[in-house]
Coordinates of C-alpha atoms in Angstrom, one line a residue:
M1 CA -9.5 -3.9 -0.6
N2 CA -11.0 -4.4 2.9
T3 CA -14.1 -5.7 4.3
K4 CA -15.7 -5.9 7.8
K5 CA -15.6 -9.5 8.9
T6 CA -19.0 -10.4 7.3
L7 CA -20.1 -12.5 4.4
V8 CA -19.3 -11.2 1.0
A9 CA -22.0 -11.3 -1.7
T10 CA -24.6 -12.6 0.7
F11 CA -27.8 -13.9 -0.9
V12 CA -30.7 -13.5 1.8
G13 CA -34.0 -14.7 1.0
A14 CA -37.4 -15.0 2.8
A15 CA -38.8 -18.5 3.1
L16 CA -41.1 -19.3 0.1
S17 CA -44.2 -21.5 0.3
V18 CA -45.4 -23.9 -2.5
T19 CA -47.7 -21.3 -3.9
A20 CA -46.4 -17.9 -3.1
L21 CA -43.2 -15.9 -3.6
G22 CA -41.5 -14.5 -0.5
S23 CA -39.4 -11.3 -0.6
V24 CA -35.6 -11.5 -1.2
A25 CA -32.9 -9.3 -0.2
A26 CA -30.2 -8.4 -2.6
D27 CA -26.5 -8.9 -2.3
I28 CA -24.7 -7.2 0.4
N29 CA -21.1 -6.0 -0.3
N30 CA -19.6 -3.5 2.0
S31 CA -16.2 -3.7 0.5
Q32 CA -13.9 -0.8 -0.5
Y33 CA -10.3 -0.7 -1.9
L34 CA -7.5 -0.2 0.3
N35 CA -6.0 2.0 -2.2
P36 CA -8.7 3.1 -4.7
P37 CA -7.5 3.3 -8.2
A38 CA -8.9 5.9 -10.6
K39 CA -12.5 5.0 -11.7
V40 CA -12.5 3.0 -15.0
K41 CA -15.3 3.5 -17.2
Q42 CA -16.9 0.2 -17.9
P43 CA -18.3 -0.8 -21.3
V44 CA -22.0 -1.1 -21.4
N45 CA -23.3 -4.8 -21.3
T46 CA -26.4 -4.4 -23.5
L47 CA -27.1 -8.1 -23.0
A48 CA -27.4 -7.9 -19.3
Q49 CA -29.5 -4.7 -19.6
K50 CA -32.0 -6.7 -21.9
Q51 CA -32.1 -9.4 -19.2
T52 CA -32.9 -6.9 -16.7
N53 CA -36.0 -5.8 -18.7
V54 CA -37.2 -9.5 -19.3
A55 CA -40.6 -9.9 -18.1
S56 CA -40.4 -12.0 -14.7
A57 CA -43.1 -14.6 -13.6
S58 CA -43.5 -12.5 -10.4
G59 CA -43.8 -9.2 -12.3
M60 CA -40.8 -7.9 -10.1
S61 CA -37.9 -6.0 -11.9
N62 CA -34.5 -7.4 -12.0
Q63 CA -31.4 -5.4 -10.7
Y64 CA -28.8 -4.1 -13.1
D65 CA -25.5 -2.9 -11.9
A66 CA -24.5 -0.1 -14.7
Q67 CA -20.9 0.1 -13.4
L68 CA -20.4 -3.7 -13.6
G69 CA -22.3 -4.0 -16.7
K70 CA -24.1 -7.0 -15.1
T71 CA -27.6 -8.1 -13.9
T72 CA -26.8 -9.0 -10.3
F73 CA -30.2 -10.1 -9.2
A74 CA -32.9 -11.6 -11.4
W75 CA -36.3 -13.1 -10.7
A76 CA -37.3 -16.2 -12.6
G77 CA -38.6 -15.3 -16.3
K78 CA -41.7 -16.6 -17.7
N79 CA -41.5 -20.0 -19.5
V80 CA -38.5 -21.0 -17.6
A81 CA -37.6 -24.7 -18.4
K82 CA -37.9 -27.0 -15.5
P83 CA -35.4 -29.8 -14.7
G84 CA -36.8 -33.4 -14.5
V85 CA -35.6 -34.8 -11.2
G86 CA -38.0 -38.0 -11.1
A87 CA -35.1 -40.4 -12.0
I88 CA -32.8 -38.7 -9.5
S89 CA -32.0 -40.0 -6.2
A90 CA -33.7 -37.7 -3.4
E91 CA -30.3 -36.7 -2.0
H92 CA -29.0 -35.4 -5.4
Q93 CA -32.1 -33.7 -6.7
N94 CA -31.3 -30.2 -5.3
A95 CA -27.9 -30.2 -6.8
F96 CA -29.1 -31.7 -10.0
A97 CA -31.8 -28.9 -10.3
A98 CA -29.5 -26.3 -9.4
D99 CA -26.9 -27.4 -11.9
F100 CA -29.8 -27.4 -14.6
Y101 CA -30.6 -23.6 -13.9
L102 CA -26.9 -22.7 -13.5
K103 CA -26.2 -23.8 -17.0
Q104 CA -29.6 -22.2 -18.4
L105 CA -28.9 -18.9 -16.7
T106 CA -25.2 -18.6 -17.2
G107 CA -24.0 -21.0 -19.7
N108 CA -21.8 -22.5 -17.0
K109 CA -21.8 -26.1 -15.6
R110 CA -19.8 -27.9 -13.0
A111 CA -18.6 -30.4 -15.5
D112 CA -17.0 -27.6 -17.6
Q113 CA -13.3 -27.9 -18.4
N114 CA -12.8 -24.1 -18.3
L115 CA -10.1 -22.6 -16.1
A116 CA -12.8 -21.0 -13.8
K117 CA -15.2 -23.6 -12.7
P118 CA -18.4 -23.0 -10.6
V119 CA -18.2 -25.3 -7.5
L120 CA -21.3 -26.0 -5.6
A121 CA -20.5 -24.7 -2.1
N122 CA -23.7 -25.7 -0.3
V123 CA -27.5 -26.0 -0.6
H124 CA -29.8 -24.3 2.2
D125 CA -32.7 -26.5 2.6
L126 CA -34.8 -26.5 5.7
G127 CA -37.2 -29.0 4.6
R128 CA -39.6 -26.4 4.0
G129 CA -39.8 -23.0 2.0
A130 CA -37.1 -22.1 -0.3
K131 CA -34.0 -24.0 -1.3
I132 CA -30.9 -21.8 -2.1
A133 CA -28.0 -23.2 -3.9
K134 CA -24.6 -21.2 -3.5
Y135 CA -21.9 -21.6 -6.2
K136 CA -18.4 -20.3 -5.7
Q137 CA -16.0 -20.0 -8.6
E138 CA -12.5 -21.7 -8.5
V139 CA -9.3 -21.8 -10.7
V140 CA -7.3 -24.9 -10.1
G141 CA -8.9 -25.1 -6.6
V142 CA -8.1 -21.6 -5.5
E143 CA -11.2 -19.5 -4.9
V144 CA -12.1 -16.5 -7.2
F145 CA -12.8 -13.9 -4.6
N146 CA -16.4 -12.5 -4.4
R147 CA -17.5 -14.4 -7.5
E148 CA -20.5 -16.4 -6.6
Y149 CA -24.0 -17.5 -7.9
N150 CA -26.9 -18.2 -6.0
I151 CA -30.0 -20.0 -7.2
M152 CA -33.4 -20.0 -5.3
M153 CA -35.9 -22.7 -5.9
D154 CA -39.2 -23.5 -4.4
R155 CA -40.2 -27.0 -3.0
E156 CA -41.1 -28.3 -6.6
F157 CA -37.7 -27.2 -8.0
N158 CA -39.3 -24.1 -9.8
L159 CA -36.7 -21.5 -10.3
V160 CA -37.6 -18.4 -8.1
A161 CA -34.8 -16.0 -8.5
S162 CA -30.9 -15.8 -9.0
S163 CA -28.1 -13.4 -7.8
G164 CA -24.4 -12.9 -8.1
Y165 CA -22.2 -13.2 -11.1
L166 CA -19.2 -15.2 -12.3
V167 CA -16.0 -14.1 -14.3
D168 CA -16.3 -14.9 -17.9
K169 CA -14.0 -17.1 -19.9
N170 CA -11.9 -14.4 -21.4
V171 CA -11.1 -13.1 -17.9
A172 CA -10.5 -16.6 -16.7
K173 CA -8.0 -17.2 -19.6
S174 CA -5.7 -14.2 -18.2
V175 CA -4.5 -16.6 -15.4
S176 CA -3.1 -19.2 -17.8
A177 CA 0.6 -18.3 -17.3
T178 CA 0.0 -17.9 -13.5
I179 CA -1.1 -21.4 -12.9
K180 CA 2.2 -22.9 -14.7
N181 CA 4.1 -21.8 -11.4
I182 CA 1.2 -21.2 -8.9
D183 CA 3.5 -21.4 -5.8
D184 CA 5.7 -18.5 -7.1
A185 CA 2.8 -16.5 -8.2
F186 CA 1.3 -16.4 -4.8
G187 CA 4.4 -16.2 -2.7
S188 CA 4.3 -16.0 0.9
S189 CA 1.0 -15.2 2.8
A190 CA 3.1 -14.0 5.6
N191 CA 4.0 -10.9 3.5
S192 CA 0.3 -10.1 3.0
V193 CA -0.4 -10.3 6.7
N194 CA 2.5 -7.9 7.2
A195 CA 1.0 -5.7 4.6
V196 CA -2.5 -5.7 6.3
F197 CA -1.0 -4.9 9.6
S198 CA 1.0 -1.9 8.1
A199 CA -2.3 -0.7 6.5
M200 CA -4.2 -0.9 9.8
G201 CA -1.6 1.5 11.4
G202 CA 0.9 -1.0 12.8
D203 CA 4.7 -1.5 12.3
S204 CA 5.2 -4.8 10.4
E205 CA 8.8 -4.8 11.8
S206 CA 7.3 -5.2 15.4
I207 CA 5.6 -8.6 14.8
A208 CA 7.2 -11.9 14.2
L209 CA 4.8 -14.6 12.4
T210 CA 5.0 -18.3 12.7
A211 CA 2.9 -20.4 10.3
K212 CA 0.7 -23.2 11.9
A213 CA -0.4 -26.4 10.7
S214 CA -3.8 -26.1 9.1
N215 CA -6.6 -28.5 7.9
D216 CA -8.4 -26.1 5.5
K217 CA -7.5 -23.6 2.8
Y218 CA -6.3 -20.9 5.5
E219 CA -2.9 -20.7 6.8
K220 CA -2.9 -19.4 10.4
F221 CA 0.0 -17.7 12.3
T222 CA 1.0 -17.3 15.9
V223 CA 2.3 -13.7 16.5
A224 CA 5.1 -12.4 18.8
N225 CA 4.4 -8.8 19.3
L226 CA 7.4 -6.6 20.1
S227 CA 5.6 -3.2 20.0
T228 CA 4.5 -1.3 23.1
D229 CA 1.7 0.4 20.9
K230 CA -0.3 -1.3 18.0
I231 CA -0.3 -5.0 18.2
V232 CA -1.9 -8.1 16.4
I233 CA -4.6 -9.8 18.6
G234 CA -5.0 -13.6 18.3
E235 CA -4.0 -15.5 15.2
P236 CA -4.3 -13.8 11.8
R237 CA -5.0 -16.0 9.0
A238 CA -4.9 -16.0 5.2
K239 CA -5.6 -18.1 2.0
K240 CA -5.0 -17.8 -1.6
V241 CA -7.7 -16.3 -3.8
F242 CA -7.8 -14.9 -7.5
F243 CA -9.1 -11.2 -7.5
E244 CA -10.7 -9.7 -10.7
H245 CA -9.1 -6.5 -11.5
K246 CA -9.3 -4.6 -14.9
N247 CA -10.6 -7.9 -16.6
K248 CA -7.7 -10.1 -15.4
L249 CA -7.4 -12.4 -12.7
V250 CA -4.7 -11.4 -10.0
A251 CA -2.9 -13.8 -7.6
A252 CA -3.8 -12.6 -4.1
H253 CA -4.4 -13.4 -0.3
Y254 CA -7.5 -12.8 1.6
V255 CA -6.3 -11.9 5.1
E256 CA -8.1 -11.6 8.3
V257 CA -6.4 -9.6 11.1
E258 CA -7.4 -8.3 14.6
T259 CA -5.4 -5.3 16.0
G260 CA -5.5 -3.1 19.0
N261 CA -3.6 -0.9 21.2
I262 CA -1.6 -2.7 24.0
D263 CA -3.2 -0.9 26.7
S264 CA -6.8 -0.8 25.2
R265 CA -9.6 -3.4 25.4
D266 CA -10.9 -2.2 21.9
S267 CA -9.9 -3.9 18.7
E268 CA -10.5 -4.1 15.0
Y269 CA -11.0 -7.1 12.9
Y270 CA -10.8 -6.6 9.3
G271 CA -10.5 -8.8 6.2
Y272 CA -8.3 -7.6 3.3
V273 CA -7.4 -8.9 -0.2
V274 CA -3.8 -8.1 -0.9
A275 CA -2.2 -8.5 -4.3
A276 CA 0.5 -11.1 -3.9
K277 CA 3.0 -9.6 -6.2
T278 CA 2.7 -6.1 -5.1
G279 CA 1.3 -6.1 -1.7
E280 CA -1.5 -3.5 -2.5

């Protein structure tokens, strides 16, 4: 699976005033499979379809993805319960309210002991207009790729809209055996970098990778290029992720690589998700 270097599953919202709703742009996902499998017919999620047809407070329609079987964007419904933040310190009110809506909308909460936990990544609050809380999903500290949930509130902590989706508990259980020996399951991220370079038209035998020390979840590499044709530019990087495939979580690496021809100023920068076990 590869993507241009851009945010995956981005939630973009216009600013909201206290009394009026602004317009909201839906998720952006320009991803495509490196080796697309045969199209799998997904079961119809009738609950999600019903949620799509629920009357919203704004009168706007929700968005339902028939292939995913999920509602991917939903305006706040009528008579949605509102969190009481009066007893919460000001610096924690956004997180408290977002957690309240997360549980109400998805059944998940950050305190869950489930394998796949929602983690509050950030809250976008400029001090005016909308507040947007972004959740990512993790399994034993490893990100579940492209599984995010976003909650938009107005200045009074009223729910405005939500977007995205998370893996369910049954999918999360599929990774139970993997986490017993997690280092073995993910293997070397250098192998995934080599696989990406090959997929981009390079010869993996013509590069030598050396891992660098890193303070974040990415492993970065210096590269010695031996080719006189296609080369790696700069320092590729990779991080561990779980990727949902056919209702299972697969150990993988998210890899970013920039390549170009040795005699050209042009280059390509792509992000790939590579299965750690198969290199696909």
